PDB file of C-alpha atoms and ligand atoms in Angstrom:
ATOM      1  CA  UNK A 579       0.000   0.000   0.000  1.00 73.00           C
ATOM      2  CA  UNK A 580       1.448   3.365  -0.632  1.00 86.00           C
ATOM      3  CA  UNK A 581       0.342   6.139   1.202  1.00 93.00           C
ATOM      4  CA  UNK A 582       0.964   9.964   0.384  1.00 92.00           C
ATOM      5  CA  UNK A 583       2.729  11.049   3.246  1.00 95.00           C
ATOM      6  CA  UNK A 584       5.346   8.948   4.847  1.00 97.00           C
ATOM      7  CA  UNK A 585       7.395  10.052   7.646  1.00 98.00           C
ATOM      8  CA  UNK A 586      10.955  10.669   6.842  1.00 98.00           C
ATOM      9  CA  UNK A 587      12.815   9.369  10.317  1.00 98.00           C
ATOM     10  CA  UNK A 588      10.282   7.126  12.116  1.00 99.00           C
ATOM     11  CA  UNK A 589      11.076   6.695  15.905  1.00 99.00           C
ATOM     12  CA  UNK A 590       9.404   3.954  18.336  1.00 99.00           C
ATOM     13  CA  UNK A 591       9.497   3.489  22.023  1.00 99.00           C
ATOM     14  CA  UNK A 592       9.089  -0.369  22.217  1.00 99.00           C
ATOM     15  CA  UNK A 593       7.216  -0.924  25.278  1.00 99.00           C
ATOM     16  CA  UNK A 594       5.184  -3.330  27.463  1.00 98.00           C
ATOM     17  CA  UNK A 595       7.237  -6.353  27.362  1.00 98.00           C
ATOM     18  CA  UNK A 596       7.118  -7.473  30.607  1.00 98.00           C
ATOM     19  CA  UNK A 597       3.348  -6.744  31.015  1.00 98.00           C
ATOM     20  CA  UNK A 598       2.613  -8.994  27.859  1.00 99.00           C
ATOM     21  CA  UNK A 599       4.928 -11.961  29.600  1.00 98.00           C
ATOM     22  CA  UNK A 600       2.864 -11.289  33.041  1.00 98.00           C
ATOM     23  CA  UNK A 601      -0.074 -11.937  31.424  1.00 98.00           C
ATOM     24  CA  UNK A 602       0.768 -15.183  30.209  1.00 98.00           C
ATOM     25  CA  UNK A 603       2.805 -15.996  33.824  1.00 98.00           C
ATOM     26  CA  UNK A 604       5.788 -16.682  31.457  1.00 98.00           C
ATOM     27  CA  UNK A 605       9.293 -14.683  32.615  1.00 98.00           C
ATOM     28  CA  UNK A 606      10.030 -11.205  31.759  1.00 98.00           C
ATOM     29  CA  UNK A 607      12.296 -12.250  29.216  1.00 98.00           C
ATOM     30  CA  UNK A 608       9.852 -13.935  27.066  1.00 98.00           C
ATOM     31  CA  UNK A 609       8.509 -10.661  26.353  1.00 98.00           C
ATOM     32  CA  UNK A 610      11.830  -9.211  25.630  1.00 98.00           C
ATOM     33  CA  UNK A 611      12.094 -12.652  22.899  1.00 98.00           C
ATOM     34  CA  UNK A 612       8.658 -11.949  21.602  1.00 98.00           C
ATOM     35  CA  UNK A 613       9.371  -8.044  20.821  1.00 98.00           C
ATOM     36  CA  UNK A 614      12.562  -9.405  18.773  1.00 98.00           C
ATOM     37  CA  UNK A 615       9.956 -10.677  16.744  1.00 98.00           C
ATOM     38  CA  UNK A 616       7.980  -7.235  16.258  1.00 99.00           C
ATOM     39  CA  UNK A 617      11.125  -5.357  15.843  1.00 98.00           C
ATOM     40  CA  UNK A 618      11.886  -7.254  12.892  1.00 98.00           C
ATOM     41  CA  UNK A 619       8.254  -7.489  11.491  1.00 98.00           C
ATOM     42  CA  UNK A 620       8.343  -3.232  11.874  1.00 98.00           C
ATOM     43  CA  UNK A 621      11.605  -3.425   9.923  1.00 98.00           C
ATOM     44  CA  UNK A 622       9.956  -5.300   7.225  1.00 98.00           C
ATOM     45  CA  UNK A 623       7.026  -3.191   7.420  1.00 98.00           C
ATOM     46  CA  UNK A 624       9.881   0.305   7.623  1.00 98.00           C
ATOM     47  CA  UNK A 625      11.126  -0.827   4.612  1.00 98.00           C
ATOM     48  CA  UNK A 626       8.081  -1.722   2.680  1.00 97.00           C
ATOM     49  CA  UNK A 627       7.251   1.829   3.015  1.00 97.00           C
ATOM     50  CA  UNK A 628      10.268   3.015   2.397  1.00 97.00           C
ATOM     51  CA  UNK A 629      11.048   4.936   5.380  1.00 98.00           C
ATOM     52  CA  UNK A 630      14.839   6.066   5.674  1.00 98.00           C
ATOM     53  CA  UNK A 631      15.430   6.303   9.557  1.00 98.00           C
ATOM     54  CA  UNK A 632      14.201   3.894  12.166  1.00 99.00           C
ATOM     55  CA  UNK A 633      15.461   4.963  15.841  1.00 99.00           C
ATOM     56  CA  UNK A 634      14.127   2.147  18.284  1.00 99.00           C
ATOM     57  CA  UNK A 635      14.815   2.585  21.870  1.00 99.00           C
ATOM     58  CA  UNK A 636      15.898  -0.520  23.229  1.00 98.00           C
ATOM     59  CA  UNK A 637      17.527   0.111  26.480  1.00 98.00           C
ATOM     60  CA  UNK A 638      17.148   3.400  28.344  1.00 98.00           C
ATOM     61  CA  UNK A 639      19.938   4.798  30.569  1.00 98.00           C
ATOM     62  CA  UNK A 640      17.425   4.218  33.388  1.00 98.00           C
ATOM     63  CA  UNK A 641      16.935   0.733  32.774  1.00 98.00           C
ATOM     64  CA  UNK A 642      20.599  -0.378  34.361  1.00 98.00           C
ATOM     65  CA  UNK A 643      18.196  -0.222  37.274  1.00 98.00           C
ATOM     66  CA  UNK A 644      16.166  -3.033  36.841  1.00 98.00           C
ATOM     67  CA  UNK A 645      17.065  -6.645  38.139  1.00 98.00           C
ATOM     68  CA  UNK A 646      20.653  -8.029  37.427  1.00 98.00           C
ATOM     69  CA  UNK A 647      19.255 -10.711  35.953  1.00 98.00           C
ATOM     70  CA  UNK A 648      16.993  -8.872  33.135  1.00 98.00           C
ATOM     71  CA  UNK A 649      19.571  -6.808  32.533  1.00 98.00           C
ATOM     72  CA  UNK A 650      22.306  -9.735  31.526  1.00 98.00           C
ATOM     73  CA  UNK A 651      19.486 -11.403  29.472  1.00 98.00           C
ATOM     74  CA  UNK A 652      18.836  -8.115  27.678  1.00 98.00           C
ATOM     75  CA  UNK A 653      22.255  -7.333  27.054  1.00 98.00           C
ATOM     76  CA  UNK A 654      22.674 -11.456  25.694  1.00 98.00           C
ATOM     77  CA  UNK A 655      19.546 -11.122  23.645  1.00 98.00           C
ATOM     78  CA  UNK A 656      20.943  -7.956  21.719  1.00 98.00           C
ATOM     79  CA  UNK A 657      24.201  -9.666  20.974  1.00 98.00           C
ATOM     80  CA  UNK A 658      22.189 -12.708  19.673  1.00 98.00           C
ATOM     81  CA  UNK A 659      20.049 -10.503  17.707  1.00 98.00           C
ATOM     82  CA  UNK A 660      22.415  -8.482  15.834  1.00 98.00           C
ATOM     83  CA  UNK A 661      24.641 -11.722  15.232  1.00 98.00           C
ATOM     84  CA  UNK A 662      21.389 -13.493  13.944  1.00 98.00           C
ATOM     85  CA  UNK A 663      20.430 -10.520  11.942  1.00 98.00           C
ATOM     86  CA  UNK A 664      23.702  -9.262  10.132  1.00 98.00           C
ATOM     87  CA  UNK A 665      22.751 -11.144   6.870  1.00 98.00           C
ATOM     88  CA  UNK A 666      19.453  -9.916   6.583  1.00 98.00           C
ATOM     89  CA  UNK A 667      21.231  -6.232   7.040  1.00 98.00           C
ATOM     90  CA  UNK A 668      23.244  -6.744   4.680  1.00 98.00           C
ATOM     91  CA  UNK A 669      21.059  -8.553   2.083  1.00 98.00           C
ATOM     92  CA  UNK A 670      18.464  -5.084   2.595  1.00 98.00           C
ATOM     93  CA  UNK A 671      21.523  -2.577   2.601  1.00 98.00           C
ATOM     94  CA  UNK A 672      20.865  -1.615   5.785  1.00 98.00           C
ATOM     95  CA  UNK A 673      23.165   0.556   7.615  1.00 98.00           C
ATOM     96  CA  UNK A 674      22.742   0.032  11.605  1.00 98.00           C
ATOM     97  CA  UNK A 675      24.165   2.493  14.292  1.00 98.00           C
ATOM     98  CA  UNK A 676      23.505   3.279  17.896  1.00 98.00           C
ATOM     99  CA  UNK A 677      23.035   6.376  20.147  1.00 98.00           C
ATOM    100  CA  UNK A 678      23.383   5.875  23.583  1.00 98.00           C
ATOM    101  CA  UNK A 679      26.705   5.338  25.892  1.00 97.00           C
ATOM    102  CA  UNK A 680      27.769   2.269  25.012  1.00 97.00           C
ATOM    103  CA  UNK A 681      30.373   2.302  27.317  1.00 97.00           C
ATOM    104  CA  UNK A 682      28.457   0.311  29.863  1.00 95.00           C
ATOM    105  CA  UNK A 683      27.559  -2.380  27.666  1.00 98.00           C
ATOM    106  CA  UNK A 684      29.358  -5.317  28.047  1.00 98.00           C
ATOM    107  CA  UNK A 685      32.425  -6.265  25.847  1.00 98.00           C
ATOM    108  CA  UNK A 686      30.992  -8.976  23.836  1.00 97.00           C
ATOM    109  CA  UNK A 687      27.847  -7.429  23.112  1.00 97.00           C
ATOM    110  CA  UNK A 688      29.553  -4.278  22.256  1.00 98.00           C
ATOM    111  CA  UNK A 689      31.908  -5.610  19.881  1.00 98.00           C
ATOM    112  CA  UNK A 690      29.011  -7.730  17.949  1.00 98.00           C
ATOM    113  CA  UNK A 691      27.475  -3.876  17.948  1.00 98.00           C
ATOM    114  CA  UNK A 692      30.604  -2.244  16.677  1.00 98.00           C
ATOM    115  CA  UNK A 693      31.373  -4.901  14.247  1.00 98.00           C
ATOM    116  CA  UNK A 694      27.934  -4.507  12.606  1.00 98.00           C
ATOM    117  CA  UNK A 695      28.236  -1.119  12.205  1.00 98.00           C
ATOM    118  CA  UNK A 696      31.103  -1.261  11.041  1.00 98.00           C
ATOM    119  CA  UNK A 697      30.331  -4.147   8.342  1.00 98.00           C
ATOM    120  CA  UNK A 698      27.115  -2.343   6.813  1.00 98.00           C
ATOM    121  CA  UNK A 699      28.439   1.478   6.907  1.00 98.00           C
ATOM    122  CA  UNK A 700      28.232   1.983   3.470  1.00 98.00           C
ATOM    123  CA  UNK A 701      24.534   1.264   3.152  1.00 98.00           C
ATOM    124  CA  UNK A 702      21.690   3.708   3.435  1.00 96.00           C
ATOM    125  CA  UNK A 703      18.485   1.793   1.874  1.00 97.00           C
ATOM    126  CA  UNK A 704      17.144   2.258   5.613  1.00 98.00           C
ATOM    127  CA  UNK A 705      19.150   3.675   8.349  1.00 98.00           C
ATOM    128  CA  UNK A 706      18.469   1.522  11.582  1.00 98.00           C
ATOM    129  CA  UNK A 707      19.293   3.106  15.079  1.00 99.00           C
ATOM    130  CA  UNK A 708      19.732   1.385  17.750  1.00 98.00           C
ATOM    131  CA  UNK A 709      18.788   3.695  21.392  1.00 98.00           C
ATOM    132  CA  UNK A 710      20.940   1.566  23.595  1.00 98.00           C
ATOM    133  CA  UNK A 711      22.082   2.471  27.526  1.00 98.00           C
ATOM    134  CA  UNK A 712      20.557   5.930  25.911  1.00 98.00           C
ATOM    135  CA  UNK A 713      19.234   9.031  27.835  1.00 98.00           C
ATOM    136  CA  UNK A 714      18.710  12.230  26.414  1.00 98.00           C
ATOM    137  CA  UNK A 715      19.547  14.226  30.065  1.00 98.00           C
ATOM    138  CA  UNK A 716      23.103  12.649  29.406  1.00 98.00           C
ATOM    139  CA  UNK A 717      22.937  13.359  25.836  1.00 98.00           C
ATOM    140  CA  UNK A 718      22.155  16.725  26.156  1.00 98.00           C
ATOM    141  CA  UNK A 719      24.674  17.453  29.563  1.00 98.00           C
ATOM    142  CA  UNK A 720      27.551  15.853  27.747  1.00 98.00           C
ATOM    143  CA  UNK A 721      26.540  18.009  24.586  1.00 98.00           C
ATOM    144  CA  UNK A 722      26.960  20.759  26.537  1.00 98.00           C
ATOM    145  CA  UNK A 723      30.316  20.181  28.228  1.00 98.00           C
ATOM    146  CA  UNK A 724      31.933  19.642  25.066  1.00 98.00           C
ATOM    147  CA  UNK A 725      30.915  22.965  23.842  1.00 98.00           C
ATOM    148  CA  UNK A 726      31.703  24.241  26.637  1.00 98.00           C
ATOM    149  CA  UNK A 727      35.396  22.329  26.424  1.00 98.00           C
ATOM    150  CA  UNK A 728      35.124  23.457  22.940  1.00 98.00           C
ATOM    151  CA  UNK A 729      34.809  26.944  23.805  1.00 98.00           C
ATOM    152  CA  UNK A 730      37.562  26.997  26.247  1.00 98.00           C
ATOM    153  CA  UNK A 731      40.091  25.888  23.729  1.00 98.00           C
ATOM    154  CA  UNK A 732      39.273  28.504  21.304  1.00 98.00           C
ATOM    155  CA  UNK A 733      37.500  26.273  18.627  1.00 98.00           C
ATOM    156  CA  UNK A 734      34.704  27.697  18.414  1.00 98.00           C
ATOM    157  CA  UNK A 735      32.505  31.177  19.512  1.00 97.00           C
ATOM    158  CA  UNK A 736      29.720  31.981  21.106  1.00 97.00           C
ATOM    159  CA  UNK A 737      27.734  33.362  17.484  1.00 97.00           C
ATOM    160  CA  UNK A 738      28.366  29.896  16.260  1.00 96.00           C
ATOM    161  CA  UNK A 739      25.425  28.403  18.656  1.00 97.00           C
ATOM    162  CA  UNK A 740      22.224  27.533  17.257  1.00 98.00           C
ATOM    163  CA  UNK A 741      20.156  24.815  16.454  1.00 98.00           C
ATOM    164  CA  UNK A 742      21.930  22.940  13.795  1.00 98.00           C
ATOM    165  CA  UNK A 743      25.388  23.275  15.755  1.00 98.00           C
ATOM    166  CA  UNK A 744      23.893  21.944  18.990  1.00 98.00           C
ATOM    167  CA  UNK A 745      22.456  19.161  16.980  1.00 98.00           C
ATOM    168  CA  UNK A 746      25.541  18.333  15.386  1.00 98.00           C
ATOM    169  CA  UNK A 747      26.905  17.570  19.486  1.00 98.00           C
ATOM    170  CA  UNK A 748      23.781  15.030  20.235  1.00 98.00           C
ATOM    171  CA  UNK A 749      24.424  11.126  19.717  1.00 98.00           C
ATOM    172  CA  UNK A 750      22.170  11.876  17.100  1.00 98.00           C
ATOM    173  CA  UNK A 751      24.423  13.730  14.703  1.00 98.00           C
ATOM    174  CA  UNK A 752      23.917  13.540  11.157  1.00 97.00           C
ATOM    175  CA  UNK A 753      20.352  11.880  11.549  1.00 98.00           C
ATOM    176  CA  UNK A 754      17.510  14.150  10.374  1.00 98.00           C
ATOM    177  CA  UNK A 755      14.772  14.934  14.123  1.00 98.00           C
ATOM    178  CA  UNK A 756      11.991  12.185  14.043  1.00 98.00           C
ATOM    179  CA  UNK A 757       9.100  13.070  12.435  1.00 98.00           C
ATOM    180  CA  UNK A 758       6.515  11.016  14.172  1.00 98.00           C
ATOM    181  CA  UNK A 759       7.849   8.746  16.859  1.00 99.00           C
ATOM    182  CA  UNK A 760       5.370   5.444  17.849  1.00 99.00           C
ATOM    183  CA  UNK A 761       4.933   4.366  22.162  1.00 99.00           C
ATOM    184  CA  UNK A 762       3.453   1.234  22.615  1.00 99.00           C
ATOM    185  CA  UNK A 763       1.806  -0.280  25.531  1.00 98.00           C
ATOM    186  CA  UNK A 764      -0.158   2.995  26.828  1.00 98.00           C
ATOM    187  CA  UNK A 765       1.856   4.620  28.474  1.00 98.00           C
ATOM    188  CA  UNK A 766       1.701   8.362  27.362  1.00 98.00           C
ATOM    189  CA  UNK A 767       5.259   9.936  28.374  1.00 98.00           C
ATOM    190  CA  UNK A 768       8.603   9.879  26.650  1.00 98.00           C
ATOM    191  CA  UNK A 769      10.579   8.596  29.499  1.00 98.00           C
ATOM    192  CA  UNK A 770      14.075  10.598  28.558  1.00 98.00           C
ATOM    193  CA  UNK A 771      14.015  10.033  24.896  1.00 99.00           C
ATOM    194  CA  UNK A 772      14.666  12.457  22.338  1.00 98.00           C
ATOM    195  CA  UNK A 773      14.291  15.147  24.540  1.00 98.00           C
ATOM    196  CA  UNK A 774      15.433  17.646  22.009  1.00 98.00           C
ATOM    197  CA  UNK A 775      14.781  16.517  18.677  1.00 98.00           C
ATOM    198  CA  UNK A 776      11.092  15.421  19.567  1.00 98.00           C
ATOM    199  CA  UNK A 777      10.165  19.372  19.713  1.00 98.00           C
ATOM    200  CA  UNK A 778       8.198  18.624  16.887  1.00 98.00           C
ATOM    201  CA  UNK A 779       7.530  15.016  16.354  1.00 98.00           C
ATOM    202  CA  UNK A 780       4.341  14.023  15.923  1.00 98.00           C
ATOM    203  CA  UNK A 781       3.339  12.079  18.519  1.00 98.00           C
ATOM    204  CA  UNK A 782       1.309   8.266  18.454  1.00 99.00           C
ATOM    205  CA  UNK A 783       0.180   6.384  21.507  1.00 99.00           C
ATOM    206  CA  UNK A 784      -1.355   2.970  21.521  1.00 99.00           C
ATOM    207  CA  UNK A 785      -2.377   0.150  24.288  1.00 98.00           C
ATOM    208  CA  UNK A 786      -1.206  -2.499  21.795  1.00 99.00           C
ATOM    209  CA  UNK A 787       1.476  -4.284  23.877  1.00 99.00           C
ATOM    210  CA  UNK A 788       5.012  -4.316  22.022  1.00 99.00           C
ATOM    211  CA  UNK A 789       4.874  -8.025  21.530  1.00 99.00           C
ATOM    212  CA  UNK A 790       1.902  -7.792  19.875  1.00 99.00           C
ATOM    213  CA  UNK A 791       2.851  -4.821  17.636  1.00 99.00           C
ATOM    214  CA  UNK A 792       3.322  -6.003  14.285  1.00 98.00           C
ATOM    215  CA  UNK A 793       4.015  -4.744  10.503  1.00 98.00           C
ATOM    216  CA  UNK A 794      -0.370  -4.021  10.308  1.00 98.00           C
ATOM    217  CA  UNK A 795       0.107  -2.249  12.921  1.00 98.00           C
ATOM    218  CA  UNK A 796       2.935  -0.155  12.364  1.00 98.00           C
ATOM    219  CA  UNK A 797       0.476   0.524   8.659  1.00 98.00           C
ATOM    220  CA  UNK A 798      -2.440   1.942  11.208  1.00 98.00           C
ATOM    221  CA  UNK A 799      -0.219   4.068  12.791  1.00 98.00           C
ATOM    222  CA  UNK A 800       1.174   5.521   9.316  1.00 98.00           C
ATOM    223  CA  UNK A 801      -1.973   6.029   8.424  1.00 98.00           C
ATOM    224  CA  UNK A 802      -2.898   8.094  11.639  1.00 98.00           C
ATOM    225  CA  UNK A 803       0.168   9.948  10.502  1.00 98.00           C
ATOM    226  CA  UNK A 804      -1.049  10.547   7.160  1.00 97.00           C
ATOM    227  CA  UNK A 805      -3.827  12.748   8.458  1.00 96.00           C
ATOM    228  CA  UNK A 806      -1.229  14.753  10.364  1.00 97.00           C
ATOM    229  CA  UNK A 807      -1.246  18.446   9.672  1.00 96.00           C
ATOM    230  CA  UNK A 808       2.558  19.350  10.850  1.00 96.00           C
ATOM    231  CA  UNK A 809       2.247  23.748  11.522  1.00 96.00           C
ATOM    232  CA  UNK A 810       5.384  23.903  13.155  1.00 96.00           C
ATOM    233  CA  UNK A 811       3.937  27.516  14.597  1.00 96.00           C
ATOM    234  CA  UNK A 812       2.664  28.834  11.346  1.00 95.00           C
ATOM    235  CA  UNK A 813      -0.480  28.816  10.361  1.00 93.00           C
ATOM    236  CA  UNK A 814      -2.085  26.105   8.170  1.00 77.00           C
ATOM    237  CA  UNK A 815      -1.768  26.689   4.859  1.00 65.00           C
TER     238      UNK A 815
HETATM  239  C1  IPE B1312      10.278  -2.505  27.109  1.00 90.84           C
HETATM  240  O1  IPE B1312       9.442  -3.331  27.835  1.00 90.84           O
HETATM  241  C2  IPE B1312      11.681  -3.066  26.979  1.00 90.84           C
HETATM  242  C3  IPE B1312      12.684  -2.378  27.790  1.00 90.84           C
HETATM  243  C4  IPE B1312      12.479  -1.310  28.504  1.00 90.84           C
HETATM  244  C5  IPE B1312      14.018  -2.946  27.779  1.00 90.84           C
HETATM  245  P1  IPE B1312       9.403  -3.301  29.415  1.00 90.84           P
HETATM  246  O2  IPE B1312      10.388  -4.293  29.931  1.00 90.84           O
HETATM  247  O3  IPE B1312       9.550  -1.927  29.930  1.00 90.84           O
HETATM  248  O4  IPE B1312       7.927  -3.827  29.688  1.00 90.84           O
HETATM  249  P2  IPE B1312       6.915  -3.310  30.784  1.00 90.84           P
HETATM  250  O5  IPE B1312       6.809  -1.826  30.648  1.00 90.84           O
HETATM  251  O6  IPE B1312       7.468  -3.712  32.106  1.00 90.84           O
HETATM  252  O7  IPE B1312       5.630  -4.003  30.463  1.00 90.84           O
HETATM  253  C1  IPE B1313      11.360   3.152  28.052  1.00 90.84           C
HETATM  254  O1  IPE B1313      10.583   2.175  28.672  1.00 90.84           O
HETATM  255  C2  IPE B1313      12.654   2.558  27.594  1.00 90.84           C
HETATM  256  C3  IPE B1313      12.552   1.565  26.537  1.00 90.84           C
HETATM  257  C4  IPE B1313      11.476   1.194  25.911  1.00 90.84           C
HETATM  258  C5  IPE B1313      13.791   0.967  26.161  1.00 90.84           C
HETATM  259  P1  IPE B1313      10.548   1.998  30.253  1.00 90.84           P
HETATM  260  O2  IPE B1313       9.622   0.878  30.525  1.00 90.84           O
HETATM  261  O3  IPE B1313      11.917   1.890  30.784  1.00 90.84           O
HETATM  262  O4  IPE B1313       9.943   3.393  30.708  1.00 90.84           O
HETATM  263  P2  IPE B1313       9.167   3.793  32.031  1.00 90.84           P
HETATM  264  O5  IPE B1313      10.012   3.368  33.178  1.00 90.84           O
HETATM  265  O6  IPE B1313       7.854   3.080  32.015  1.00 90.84           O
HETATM  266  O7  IPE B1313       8.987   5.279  31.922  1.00 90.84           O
HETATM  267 MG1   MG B1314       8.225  -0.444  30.302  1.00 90.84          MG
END
């Protein structure tokens, strides 16, 4: 289906996991297997609409808190999944990246990360971003102090600040602000994501469960989107 207005950099909170393996008394981590699944049936679905930026926040900076355990099965089931999915990267030219401080992550999983960045930086059919040990408070502090550092070593002036410069200090550097970024699983807030670049994103909320949020789905939403009348402070025209 093509539709007449397609959102340039599509971004997606992937949430409710845990409450769609509660109410099947399985283990958090089921839920964390199952939304594998949706991931890659939104990439599918990304690509058959030929969308050019997919952010998908998979691990917030806030989320170190949780359980020792969940944590070490996340960070195992995105080492898995990018091993598992390299070829199919590759085969659809897609070039993955992350934003996020990656430093935490452990070793292995970060190397499987770097590598497959690494191995499919020349492609740009779809641009997949990975939001991984990723808060935009950080982002946005550590932005700062490298201006600031920046500043201090003569590199730069104060004139040169604006929006395009501060942009360029984000993780997200280079990659265009969503345009309309999906939450699953009801919950209506953006929980320190895209803090800055959201200013104008159009915003979608729905009760669907990650696990259960699938390539039809991910077609309703664009279709919401569709409708959207984007004013960014003018008026309609
Ligand atoms: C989203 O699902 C995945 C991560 C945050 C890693 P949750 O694990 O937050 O699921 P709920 O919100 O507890 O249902
Ligand atoms: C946001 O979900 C982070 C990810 C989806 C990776 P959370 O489940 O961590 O957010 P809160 O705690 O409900 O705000
Ligand atoms: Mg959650």
């Amino acid at each position: 289906m093509t539709l007449k207005n397609i959102p340039n950099h599509l971004a997606v909170i992937m949430d409710g996991n845990g409450r769609w393996a509660k109410k099947r008394n399985l283990d958090r981590i089921c839920g964390h297997i199952e939304g594998i699944k949706s991931l890659k049936s939104v990439i599918k679905g990304v690509i058959e609409h030929k969308i050019k930026y997919l952010t998908v926040y998979a691990f917030s900076s806030e989320n170190w808190q949780r359980p020792s355990e969940e944590v070490d099965s996340l960070m195992q089931l995105l080492d898995e999944y990018i091993r598992l999915e390299l070829p199919y990267l590759i085969k659809n030219k897609i070039r993955l990246n992350f934003i996020g401080n990656i430093g935490r992550i452990p070793e292995e999983s970060k190397s499987t990360l770097l590598e497959a960045v690494k191995k499919t930086k020349n492609f740009g059919a779809l641009n997949l971003t990975l939001a991984l040990s990723y808060g935009s408070k950080e982002e946005i502090l550590n932005a700062v102090s490298k201006i600031a550092e920046d500043f201090k070593e003569g590199r730069i002036d104060i004139e040169d600040i604006n929006d395009g410069f501060f942009s360029s200090y984000l993780y997200t550097a280079g990659i265009p602000d969503p345009d309309f970024l999906i939450r699953t699983s009801g919950e209506c807030r953006l929980s320190n994501f895209m803090l800055y670049q959201a200013a104008y994103t159009e915003l979608y909320f729905t009760k669907t469960l990650w696990p259960d949020f699938r390539k039809k789905n991910l077609t309703a939403a664009l279709k919401n989107y569709e409708k959207r009348v984007r004013k960014f402070g003018k008026t309609e025209i």
